[in-house]
């Protein structure tokens, strides 16, 4: 008989989520298929309007992925060859990749090790005469310190393009992630807090001109049906994904509450253990817990122990972007961003999704406690 605790606990469980909304999703998919509304069209514009309203933004433009959102938003803000754009090395590679694909040079600034987000105190030192923009990432669902970032940006006349790919609905003061800078970029990759059934993304902005440029760029620089006034891309959001996302958006607030409750349960179950818990919310910040990331010593050994207990833990991300072979041309080396490098060695993402049960949270926490029993906690780090 398979032992209950050997049942696999996934990092994310998309099948569990589909089971809760199957009739709504199936109806929406049938509607799109029967209308053959596959590219752009009413499904896409309807979802764009709802997502803009949800974020508190004037415009939303559906695109093919989060990476496309970043690249098109940067291009729409006029970023290109000869420009420098500052971001964090502790992120998914797509953030810096999108910067590089515009022709600009990614410049990194280290993180605040307490929050894993870019440290505003490191940001100013990274500004060069060529710097045109900052791309803060709201990592793991927690907003970056936008007040400080926006103040520095306005002092140096820099654009701010938010990478909100992990933070749908997160709040900083009375604003949502993505709605604070010149533009905000979202991914609807299936495992994100709001996930499509494939690749999808969105740019939000209050700026009419930026919105019009992204709209044109996503669709081959089209001005009229057969007239293209700039070189664009084939990076549109499709109707099936928009219909799925439209259904899921109705559930997002509820799912976020469930994520936050699961995070609270982990905090209680892991209190007093030799590990570092994720930063708590403060009065300015409400995280949406895309990931629940702890820090431990001997992380790879702990990860191995969790895998052996059939628990799908992960690492986001094990190799900082400045050390990726693809970016060796930038000339960075190990030691340049010590907080990001150390985080990459100690972080561990525990299973977290809206449908996770208390029994599953308890099983994960028990396995973590076993794996780190007798070890020392990582030393707290000050930025
Ligand atoms: C997922 C993600 C992206 C890229 O999104 P895709 O939809 O996969 O292209 C960019 N930045 C961050 C921080 C992400 O988590």
Tab-separated table of C-alpha atoms and ligand atoms in Angstrom:
chain	number	residue	atom	x	y	z
A	1	UNK	CA	0.000	0.000	0.000
A	2	UNK	CA	1.428	3.387	-0.896
A	3	UNK	CA	2.116	5.351	2.221
A	4	UNK	CA	0.125	8.612	2.427
A	5	UNK	CA	3.218	10.738	2.958
A	6	UNK	CA	4.830	9.364	-0.206
A	7	UNK	CA	2.109	10.953	-2.349
A	8	UNK	CA	3.701	13.571	-4.523
A	9	UNK	CA	3.170	17.169	-3.402
A	10	UNK	CA	3.776	19.377	-6.430
A	11	UNK	CA	5.398	22.797	-6.366
A	12	UNK	CA	2.294	23.993	-8.252
A	13	UNK	CA	-0.802	21.885	-9.004
A	14	UNK	CA	-2.608	23.084	-12.120
A	15	UNK	CA	-4.804	19.996	-12.339
A	16	UNK	CA	-6.203	20.736	-8.878
A	17	UNK	CA	-7.056	24.252	-10.032
A	18	UNK	CA	-8.756	23.126	-13.256
A	19	UNK	CA	-10.920	20.726	-11.248
A	20	UNK	CA	-12.388	23.665	-9.310
A	21	UNK	CA	-13.421	25.688	-12.402
A	22	UNK	CA	-13.892	23.058	-15.124
A	23	UNK	CA	-17.469	23.972	-16.191
A	24	UNK	CA	-16.658	27.685	-16.519
A	25	UNK	CA	-13.470	27.019	-18.474
A	26	UNK	CA	-15.034	24.447	-20.788
A	27	UNK	CA	-17.942	26.776	-21.613
A	28	UNK	CA	-15.548	29.620	-22.400
A	29	UNK	CA	-13.350	27.442	-24.629
A	30	UNK	CA	-16.336	26.116	-26.559
A	31	UNK	CA	-17.552	29.672	-27.100
A	32	UNK	CA	-14.225	30.767	-28.611
A	33	UNK	CA	-13.960	27.673	-30.783
A	34	UNK	CA	-17.512	27.959	-32.106
A	35	UNK	CA	-16.982	31.646	-32.935
A	36	UNK	CA	-13.487	30.932	-34.315
A	37	UNK	CA	-12.297	34.077	-32.538
A	38	UNK	CA	-8.685	32.957	-32.338
A	39	UNK	CA	-6.477	36.007	-32.831
A	40	UNK	CA	-7.157	39.299	-31.020
A	41	UNK	CA	-10.899	40.106	-31.367
A	42	UNK	CA	-13.563	40.481	-28.666
A	43	UNK	CA	-12.200	37.807	-26.347
A	44	UNK	CA	-8.883	39.624	-26.126
A	45	UNK	CA	-10.263	43.170	-25.876
A	46	UNK	CA	-12.806	42.086	-23.244
A	47	UNK	CA	-10.097	40.566	-21.074
A	48	UNK	CA	-7.813	43.562	-21.617
A	49	UNK	CA	-10.502	45.876	-20.242
A	50	UNK	CA	-11.099	43.722	-17.185
A	51	UNK	CA	-7.413	43.300	-16.442
A	52	UNK	CA	-6.789	47.049	-16.780
A	53	UNK	CA	-9.644	47.719	-14.344
A	54	UNK	CA	-8.334	45.078	-11.936
A	55	UNK	CA	-4.872	46.680	-11.912
A	56	UNK	CA	-6.205	50.241	-11.781
A	57	UNK	CA	-4.558	51.120	-15.069
A	58	UNK	CA	-5.958	53.003	-18.065
A	59	UNK	CA	-4.768	50.647	-20.823
A	60	UNK	CA	-3.949	46.953	-21.081
A	61	UNK	CA	-2.523	45.329	-24.200
A	62	UNK	CA	-2.512	41.544	-24.482
A	63	UNK	CA	0.679	40.006	-25.843
A	64	UNK	CA	2.161	36.571	-26.426
A	65	UNK	CA	4.179	36.191	-23.182
A	66	UNK	CA	5.714	38.032	-20.263
A	67	UNK	CA	8.968	38.235	-22.169
A	68	UNK	CA	7.157	39.866	-25.108
A	69	UNK	CA	5.463	42.267	-22.680
A	70	UNK	CA	8.844	43.411	-21.368
A	71	UNK	CA	10.441	43.734	-24.774
A	72	UNK	CA	7.515	45.616	-26.330
A	73	UNK	CA	7.063	47.915	-23.319
A	74	UNK	CA	10.768	48.808	-23.361
A	75	UNK	CA	10.677	49.436	-27.113
A	76	UNK	CA	7.490	51.504	-26.763
A	77	UNK	CA	9.291	53.640	-24.157
A	78	UNK	CA	12.002	54.311	-26.734
A	79	UNK	CA	14.684	52.033	-25.225
A	80	UNK	CA	17.158	50.660	-27.752
A	81	UNK	CA	20.772	50.427	-28.905
A	82	UNK	CA	23.169	52.626	-26.944
A	83	UNK	CA	20.985	52.733	-23.829
A	84	UNK	CA	21.660	51.220	-20.413
A	85	UNK	CA	18.826	49.688	-18.411
A	86	UNK	CA	19.226	48.776	-14.734
A	87	UNK	CA	17.676	45.654	-13.265
A	88	UNK	CA	18.318	42.951	-10.673
A	89	UNK	CA	20.526	39.899	-11.201
A	90	UNK	CA	18.212	37.860	-8.943
A	91	UNK	CA	15.361	37.205	-11.393
A	92	UNK	CA	14.301	34.947	-14.230
A	93	UNK	CA	16.592	35.499	-17.201
A	94	UNK	CA	13.744	36.926	-19.335
A	95	UNK	CA	13.961	40.297	-17.543
A	96	UNK	CA	17.509	40.935	-18.752
A	97	UNK	CA	16.980	39.061	-22.002
A	98	UNK	CA	14.163	41.431	-22.984
A	99	UNK	CA	16.417	44.422	-22.236
A	100	UNK	CA	19.201	42.941	-24.364
A	101	UNK	CA	16.827	42.176	-27.251
A	102	UNK	CA	15.937	45.865	-27.571
A	103	UNK	CA	19.632	46.488	-28.252
A	104	UNK	CA	20.170	48.081	-24.826
A	105	UNK	CA	22.748	46.919	-22.260
A	106	UNK	CA	21.490	45.341	-19.028
A	107	UNK	CA	23.222	46.798	-15.945
A	108	UNK	CA	22.686	45.030	-12.647
A	109	UNK	CA	22.271	46.357	-9.106
A	110	UNK	CA	22.314	43.963	-6.147
A	111	UNK	CA	19.279	42.978	-4.075
A	112	UNK	CA	18.296	43.765	-0.527
A	113	UNK	CA	18.841	40.274	0.947
A	114	UNK	CA	15.906	40.744	3.330
A	115	UNK	CA	13.353	41.093	0.509
A	116	UNK	CA	15.169	39.665	-2.569
A	117	UNK	CA	14.135	42.785	-4.500
A	118	UNK	CA	16.484	45.372	-6.007
A	119	UNK	CA	18.095	47.573	-3.344
A	120	UNK	CA	17.357	51.260	-4.076
A	121	UNK	CA	20.607	52.190	-2.299
A	122	UNK	CA	22.557	50.197	-4.896
A	123	UNK	CA	20.540	51.545	-7.774
A	124	UNK	CA	21.833	55.089	-7.847
A	125	UNK	CA	25.473	53.923	-8.010
A	126	UNK	CA	24.644	51.849	-11.104
A	127	UNK	CA	23.386	54.849	-13.112
A	128	UNK	CA	25.590	55.799	-16.080
A	129	UNK	CA	25.259	58.690	-18.545
A	130	UNK	CA	23.586	56.160	-20.899
A	131	UNK	CA	21.009	54.927	-18.389
A	132	UNK	CA	17.464	55.404	-19.680
A	133	UNK	CA	15.335	53.043	-17.610
A	134	UNK	CA	14.977	50.873	-14.531
A	135	UNK	CA	13.221	47.513	-14.599
A	136	UNK	CA	12.332	46.600	-11.003
A	137	UNK	CA	11.081	43.041	-10.531
A	138	UNK	CA	8.407	42.324	-7.909
A	139	UNK	CA	9.929	38.980	-7.088
A	140	UNK	CA	8.029	36.072	-5.513
A	141	UNK	CA	4.867	38.231	-5.391
A	142	UNK	CA	6.280	40.995	-3.191
A	143	UNK	CA	6.375	44.541	-4.614
A	144	UNK	CA	9.806	46.148	-4.956
A	145	UNK	CA	10.258	49.433	-3.000
A	146	UNK	CA	8.582	51.562	-5.657
A	147	UNK	CA	8.490	54.866	-3.791
A	148	UNK	CA	12.286	54.943	-3.534
A	149	UNK	CA	12.717	53.649	-7.081
A	150	UNK	CA	10.319	56.224	-8.560
A	151	UNK	CA	12.052	59.027	-6.653
A	152	UNK	CA	15.464	58.030	-8.045
A	153	UNK	CA	13.951	57.617	-11.518
A	154	UNK	CA	12.412	61.062	-11.562
A	155	UNK	CA	15.613	62.664	-10.251
A	156	UNK	CA	17.544	61.131	-13.182
A	157	UNK	CA	14.693	61.268	-15.737
A	158	UNK	CA	14.586	57.502	-16.160
A	159	UNK	CA	11.665	55.389	-17.330
A	160	UNK	CA	10.386	52.689	-14.996
A	161	UNK	CA	9.073	49.491	-16.562
A	162	UNK	CA	7.852	47.104	-13.887
A	163	UNK	CA	8.378	43.367	-14.242
A	164	UNK	CA	5.190	42.279	-12.489
A	165	UNK	CA	5.311	38.751	-13.957
A	166	UNK	CA	5.213	37.212	-10.447
A	167	UNK	CA	2.931	39.695	-8.722
A	168	UNK	CA	-0.582	39.909	-10.191
A	169	UNK	CA	-2.639	41.945	-7.739
A	170	UNK	CA	0.150	42.662	-5.233
A	171	UNK	CA	-0.163	46.034	-3.520
A	172	UNK	CA	2.236	48.795	-2.670
A	173	UNK	CA	0.374	51.528	-0.790
A	174	UNK	CA	-2.920	51.935	-2.652
A	175	UNK	CA	-1.499	50.839	-6.020
A	176	UNK	CA	-1.280	47.461	-7.647
A	177	UNK	CA	1.957	46.025	-8.968
A	178	UNK	CA	2.492	47.112	-12.564
A	179	UNK	CA	0.450	50.302	-12.196
A	180	UNK	CA	3.142	52.483	-10.616
A	181	UNK	CA	5.757	52.996	-13.332
A	182	UNK	CA	5.527	54.030	-16.991
A	183	UNK	CA	4.400	50.511	-17.858
A	184	UNK	CA	3.861	47.187	-16.099
A	185	UNK	CA	4.521	43.773	-17.637
A	186	UNK	CA	2.744	40.546	-16.759
A	187	UNK	CA	3.246	36.910	-17.655
A	188	UNK	CA	0.359	34.469	-17.739
A	189	UNK	CA	2.664	31.455	-18.029
A	190	UNK	CA	0.613	28.524	-16.646
A	191	UNK	CA	2.350	28.410	-13.255
A	192	UNK	CA	1.992	32.139	-12.535
A	193	UNK	CA	-0.682	33.383	-10.079
A	194	UNK	CA	-2.922	34.099	-13.066
A	195	UNK	CA	-1.995	31.457	-15.632
A	196	UNK	CA	-3.168	30.688	-19.163
A	197	UNK	CA	-3.209	27.285	-20.870
A	198	UNK	CA	-0.022	28.168	-22.721
A	199	UNK	CA	2.057	31.313	-23.147
A	200	UNK	CA	0.425	34.733	-22.710
A	201	UNK	CA	1.245	38.169	-21.305
A	202	UNK	CA	0.063	41.765	-20.863
A	203	UNK	CA	1.401	45.303	-20.788
A	204	UNK	CA	-0.473	47.863	-18.698
A	205	UNK	CA	0.085	51.619	-18.830
A	206	UNK	CA	-1.679	54.928	-18.216
A	207	UNK	CA	0.165	56.454	-21.153
A	208	UNK	CA	-1.922	56.588	-24.322
A	209	UNK	CA	1.109	56.854	-26.613
A	210	UNK	CA	2.879	53.910	-24.984
A	211	UNK	CA	-0.305	51.840	-25.264
A	212	UNK	CA	-0.689	52.667	-28.951
A	213	UNK	CA	2.931	51.716	-29.651
A	214	UNK	CA	2.657	48.359	-27.859
A	215	UNK	CA	-0.600	47.685	-29.731
A	216	UNK	CA	1.136	48.336	-33.028
A	217	UNK	CA	4.376	46.496	-32.161
A	218	UNK	CA	2.590	43.313	-31.076
A	219	UNK	CA	0.903	43.121	-34.470
A	220	UNK	CA	3.726	43.667	-36.997
A	221	UNK	CA	3.799	47.442	-36.657
A	222	UNK	CA	0.421	47.552	-38.333
A	223	UNK	CA	-1.179	50.928	-39.027
A	224	UNK	CA	-3.919	49.588	-41.316
A	225	UNK	CA	-4.638	46.095	-42.532
A	226	UNK	CA	-1.875	46.083	-45.170
A	227	UNK	CA	0.133	49.100	-44.061
A	228	UNK	CA	2.941	48.698	-41.526
A	229	UNK	CA	4.571	51.898	-40.386
A	230	UNK	CA	7.207	50.374	-38.095
A	231	UNK	CA	8.930	47.015	-37.841
A	232	UNK	CA	7.014	45.083	-35.230
A	233	UNK	CA	6.585	41.532	-34.019
A	234	UNK	CA	4.081	38.685	-34.152
A	235	UNK	CA	3.416	38.759	-30.401
A	236	UNK	CA	-0.370	38.905	-30.030
A	237	UNK	CA	-2.480	37.403	-27.278
A	238	UNK	CA	-4.802	34.760	-28.672
A	239	UNK	CA	-8.525	34.353	-28.063
A	240	UNK	CA	-8.421	30.965	-26.323
A	241	UNK	CA	-5.898	32.194	-23.772
A	242	UNK	CA	-7.865	35.401	-23.206
A	243	UNK	CA	-11.042	33.393	-22.558
A	244	UNK	CA	-9.265	31.151	-20.019
A	245	UNK	CA	-7.728	34.179	-18.317
A	246	UNK	CA	-11.066	35.995	-18.231
A	247	UNK	CA	-12.576	33.087	-16.278
A	248	UNK	CA	-9.585	32.816	-13.957
A	249	UNK	CA	-9.441	36.558	-13.227
A	250	UNK	CA	-12.834	36.194	-11.471
A	251	UNK	CA	-11.151	33.847	-8.988
A	252	UNK	CA	-7.839	35.642	-8.566
A	253	UNK	CA	-8.648	37.557	-5.367
A	254	UNK	CA	-9.930	34.397	-3.711
A	255	UNK	CA	-6.845	32.456	-4.852
A	256	UNK	CA	-4.568	35.207	-3.523
A	257	UNK	CA	-6.279	35.027	-0.129
A	258	UNK	CA	-5.710	31.270	-0.120
A	259	UNK	CA	-2.036	31.720	-0.996
A	260	UNK	CA	-1.648	34.240	1.813
A	261	UNK	CA	-3.372	31.892	4.273
A	262	UNK	CA	-1.104	29.009	3.207
A	263	UNK	CA	1.929	31.261	3.709
A	264	UNK	CA	0.707	32.081	7.231
A	265	UNK	CA	0.359	28.384	7.988
A	266	UNK	CA	3.928	27.732	6.802
A	267	UNK	CA	5.151	30.554	9.045
A	268	UNK	CA	3.520	28.949	12.068
A	269	UNK	CA	4.722	25.452	11.191
A	270	UNK	CA	8.301	26.602	10.561
A	271	UNK	CA	8.680	29.166	13.352
A	272	UNK	CA	11.826	28.739	15.449
A	273	UNK	CA	13.503	26.438	12.901
A	274	UNK	CA	17.082	27.016	11.697
A	275	UNK	CA	16.015	28.787	8.511
A	276	UNK	CA	15.036	32.248	7.295
A	277	UNK	CA	11.354	32.780	6.453
A	278	UNK	CA	10.168	35.134	3.659
A	279	UNK	CA	9.828	38.818	4.610
A	280	UNK	CA	6.475	39.687	6.155
A	281	UNK	CA	4.210	42.359	4.715
A	282	UNK	CA	4.537	45.856	6.114
A	283	UNK	CA	1.872	48.563	6.030
A	284	UNK	CA	3.010	49.584	2.519
A	285	UNK	CA	3.321	46.105	0.982
A	286	UNK	CA	0.902	43.227	0.406
A	287	UNK	CA	2.544	40.210	-1.212
A	288	UNK	CA	0.601	37.717	-3.333
A	289	UNK	CA	3.017	34.857	-2.563
A	290	UNK	CA	3.755	33.632	-6.037
A	291	UNK	CA	6.421	31.594	-4.252
A	292	UNK	CA	7.163	30.817	-0.605
A	293	UNK	CA	10.947	31.006	-0.464
A	294	UNK	CA	12.948	30.058	2.619
A	295	UNK	CA	16.714	30.149	3.147
A	296	UNK	CA	18.638	27.230	4.578
A	297	UNK	CA	22.244	26.103	4.917
A	298	UNK	CA	23.271	23.187	2.718
A	299	UNK	CA	20.343	23.923	0.458
A	300	UNK	CA	21.112	21.214	-2.086
A	301	UNK	CA	21.129	18.559	0.622
A	302	UNK	CA	17.768	19.840	1.922
A	303	UNK	CA	16.354	19.924	-1.604
A	304	UNK	CA	17.491	16.310	-2.071
A	305	UNK	CA	15.789	15.259	1.169
A	306	UNK	CA	12.521	16.903	0.074
A	307	UNK	CA	12.679	15.234	-3.336
A	308	UNK	CA	13.224	11.887	-1.591
A	309	UNK	CA	10.078	12.599	0.461
A	310	UNK	CA	8.226	13.202	-2.848
A	311	UNK	CA	7.942	16.931	-2.322
A	312	UNK	CA	8.354	19.133	-5.390
A	313	UNK	CA	10.467	21.962	-4.015
A	314	UNK	CA	12.279	24.304	-6.423
A	315	UNK	CA	14.995	26.963	-6.691
A	316	UNK	CA	14.181	30.397	-8.101
A	317	UNK	CA	16.892	30.847	-9.272
A	318	UNK	CA	20.118	28.855	-8.778
A	319	UNK	CA	22.379	30.931	-11.069
A	320	UNK	CA	22.175	34.747	-10.923
A	321	UNK	CA	21.635	36.407	-14.281
A	322	UNK	CA	25.027	38.199	-14.296
A	323	UNK	CA	26.671	34.762	-14.172
A	324	UNK	CA	24.662	33.222	-16.993
A	325	UNK	CA	26.875	32.180	-19.905
A	326	UNK	CA	24.565	34.075	-22.291
A	327	UNK	CA	25.508	37.318	-20.520
A	328	UNK	CA	29.256	36.712	-20.287
A	329	UNK	CA	29.662	39.490	-22.886
A	330	UNK	CA	28.652	42.002	-20.207
A	331	UNK	CA	31.878	41.281	-18.322
A	332	UNK	CA	30.468	40.596	-14.847
A	333	UNK	CA	31.983	37.990	-12.548
A	334	UNK	CA	31.339	36.128	-9.313
A	335	UNK	CA	31.665	38.525	-6.407
A	336	UNK	CA	30.050	41.467	-8.204
A	337	UNK	CA	26.649	41.006	-6.497
A	338	UNK	CA	27.308	39.118	-3.253
A	339	UNK	CA	23.740	39.251	-1.912
A	340	UNK	CA	22.277	37.791	-5.100
A	341	UNK	CA	25.004	35.153	-5.260
A	342	UNK	CA	24.493	34.103	-1.670
A	343	UNK	CA	20.717	34.018	-2.053
A	344	UNK	CA	21.090	31.775	-5.106
A	345	UNK	CA	22.970	29.264	-2.922
A	346	UNK	CA	20.536	29.267	0.022
A	347	UNK	CA	17.002	29.759	-1.330
A	348	UNK	CA	14.420	27.020	-1.529
A	349	UNK	CA	10.842	27.398	-2.856
A	350	UNK	CA	8.271	25.275	-1.024
A	351	UNK	CA	5.050	24.018	-2.652
A	352	UNK	CA	2.420	26.758	-2.608
A	353	UNK	CA	-0.789	27.121	-4.612
A	354	UNK	CA	-4.333	28.141	-3.731
A	355	UNK	CA	-5.637	24.573	-3.488
A	356	UNK	CA	-2.868	23.248	-1.216
A	357	UNK	CA	-4.381	21.566	1.854
A	358	UNK	CA	-3.411	21.961	5.496
A	359	UNK	CA	-2.341	18.301	5.520
A	360	UNK	CA	-0.026	18.965	2.581
A	361	UNK	CA	1.430	22.064	4.239
A	362	UNK	CA	2.031	20.024	7.390
A	363	UNK	CA	3.709	17.224	5.421
A	364	UNK	CA	6.024	19.707	3.691
A	365	UNK	CA	6.872	21.493	6.934
A	366	UNK	CA	7.585	18.185	8.692
A	367	UNK	CA	9.915	17.126	5.887
A	368	UNK	CA	11.706	20.497	6.040
A	369	UNK	CA	12.079	20.263	9.827
A	370	UNK	CA	13.519	16.727	9.491
A	371	UNK	CA	15.919	17.765	6.763
A	372	UNK	CA	17.386	20.702	8.705
A	373	UNK	CA	17.261	19.208	12.218
A	374	UNK	CA	20.502	19.972	14.038
A	375	UNK	CA	21.812	22.390	11.401
A	376	UNK	CA	22.507	26.073	11.934
A	377	UNK	CA	20.361	28.839	10.485
A	378	UNK	CA	21.928	30.909	7.722
A	379	UNK	CA	23.253	34.111	9.238
A	380	UNK	CA	20.969	37.066	8.727
A	381	UNK	CA	22.368	39.511	6.217
A	382	UNK	CA	22.147	43.277	6.209
A	383	UNK	CA	22.192	45.045	2.844
B	1	LIG	C1	7.778	34.337	-15.858
B	1	LIG	C2	8.635	35.529	-15.800
B	1	LIG	C3	8.994	36.243	-16.953
B	1	LIG	C4	8.710	35.777	-18.352
B	1	LIG	O1	7.415	35.453	-18.629
B	1	LIG	P1	7.071	34.459	-19.844
B	1	LIG	O2	5.596	34.579	-19.952
B	1	LIG	O3	7.530	33.100	-19.446
B	1	LIG	O4	7.778	34.958	-21.057
B	1	LIG	C5	9.713	37.415	-16.793
B	1	LIG	N1	10.093	37.858	-15.590
B	1	LIG	C6	9.795	37.173	-14.464
B	1	LIG	C7	10.228	37.722	-13.145
B	1	LIG	C8	9.064	35.985	-14.532
B	1	LIG	O5	8.795	35.307	-13.410
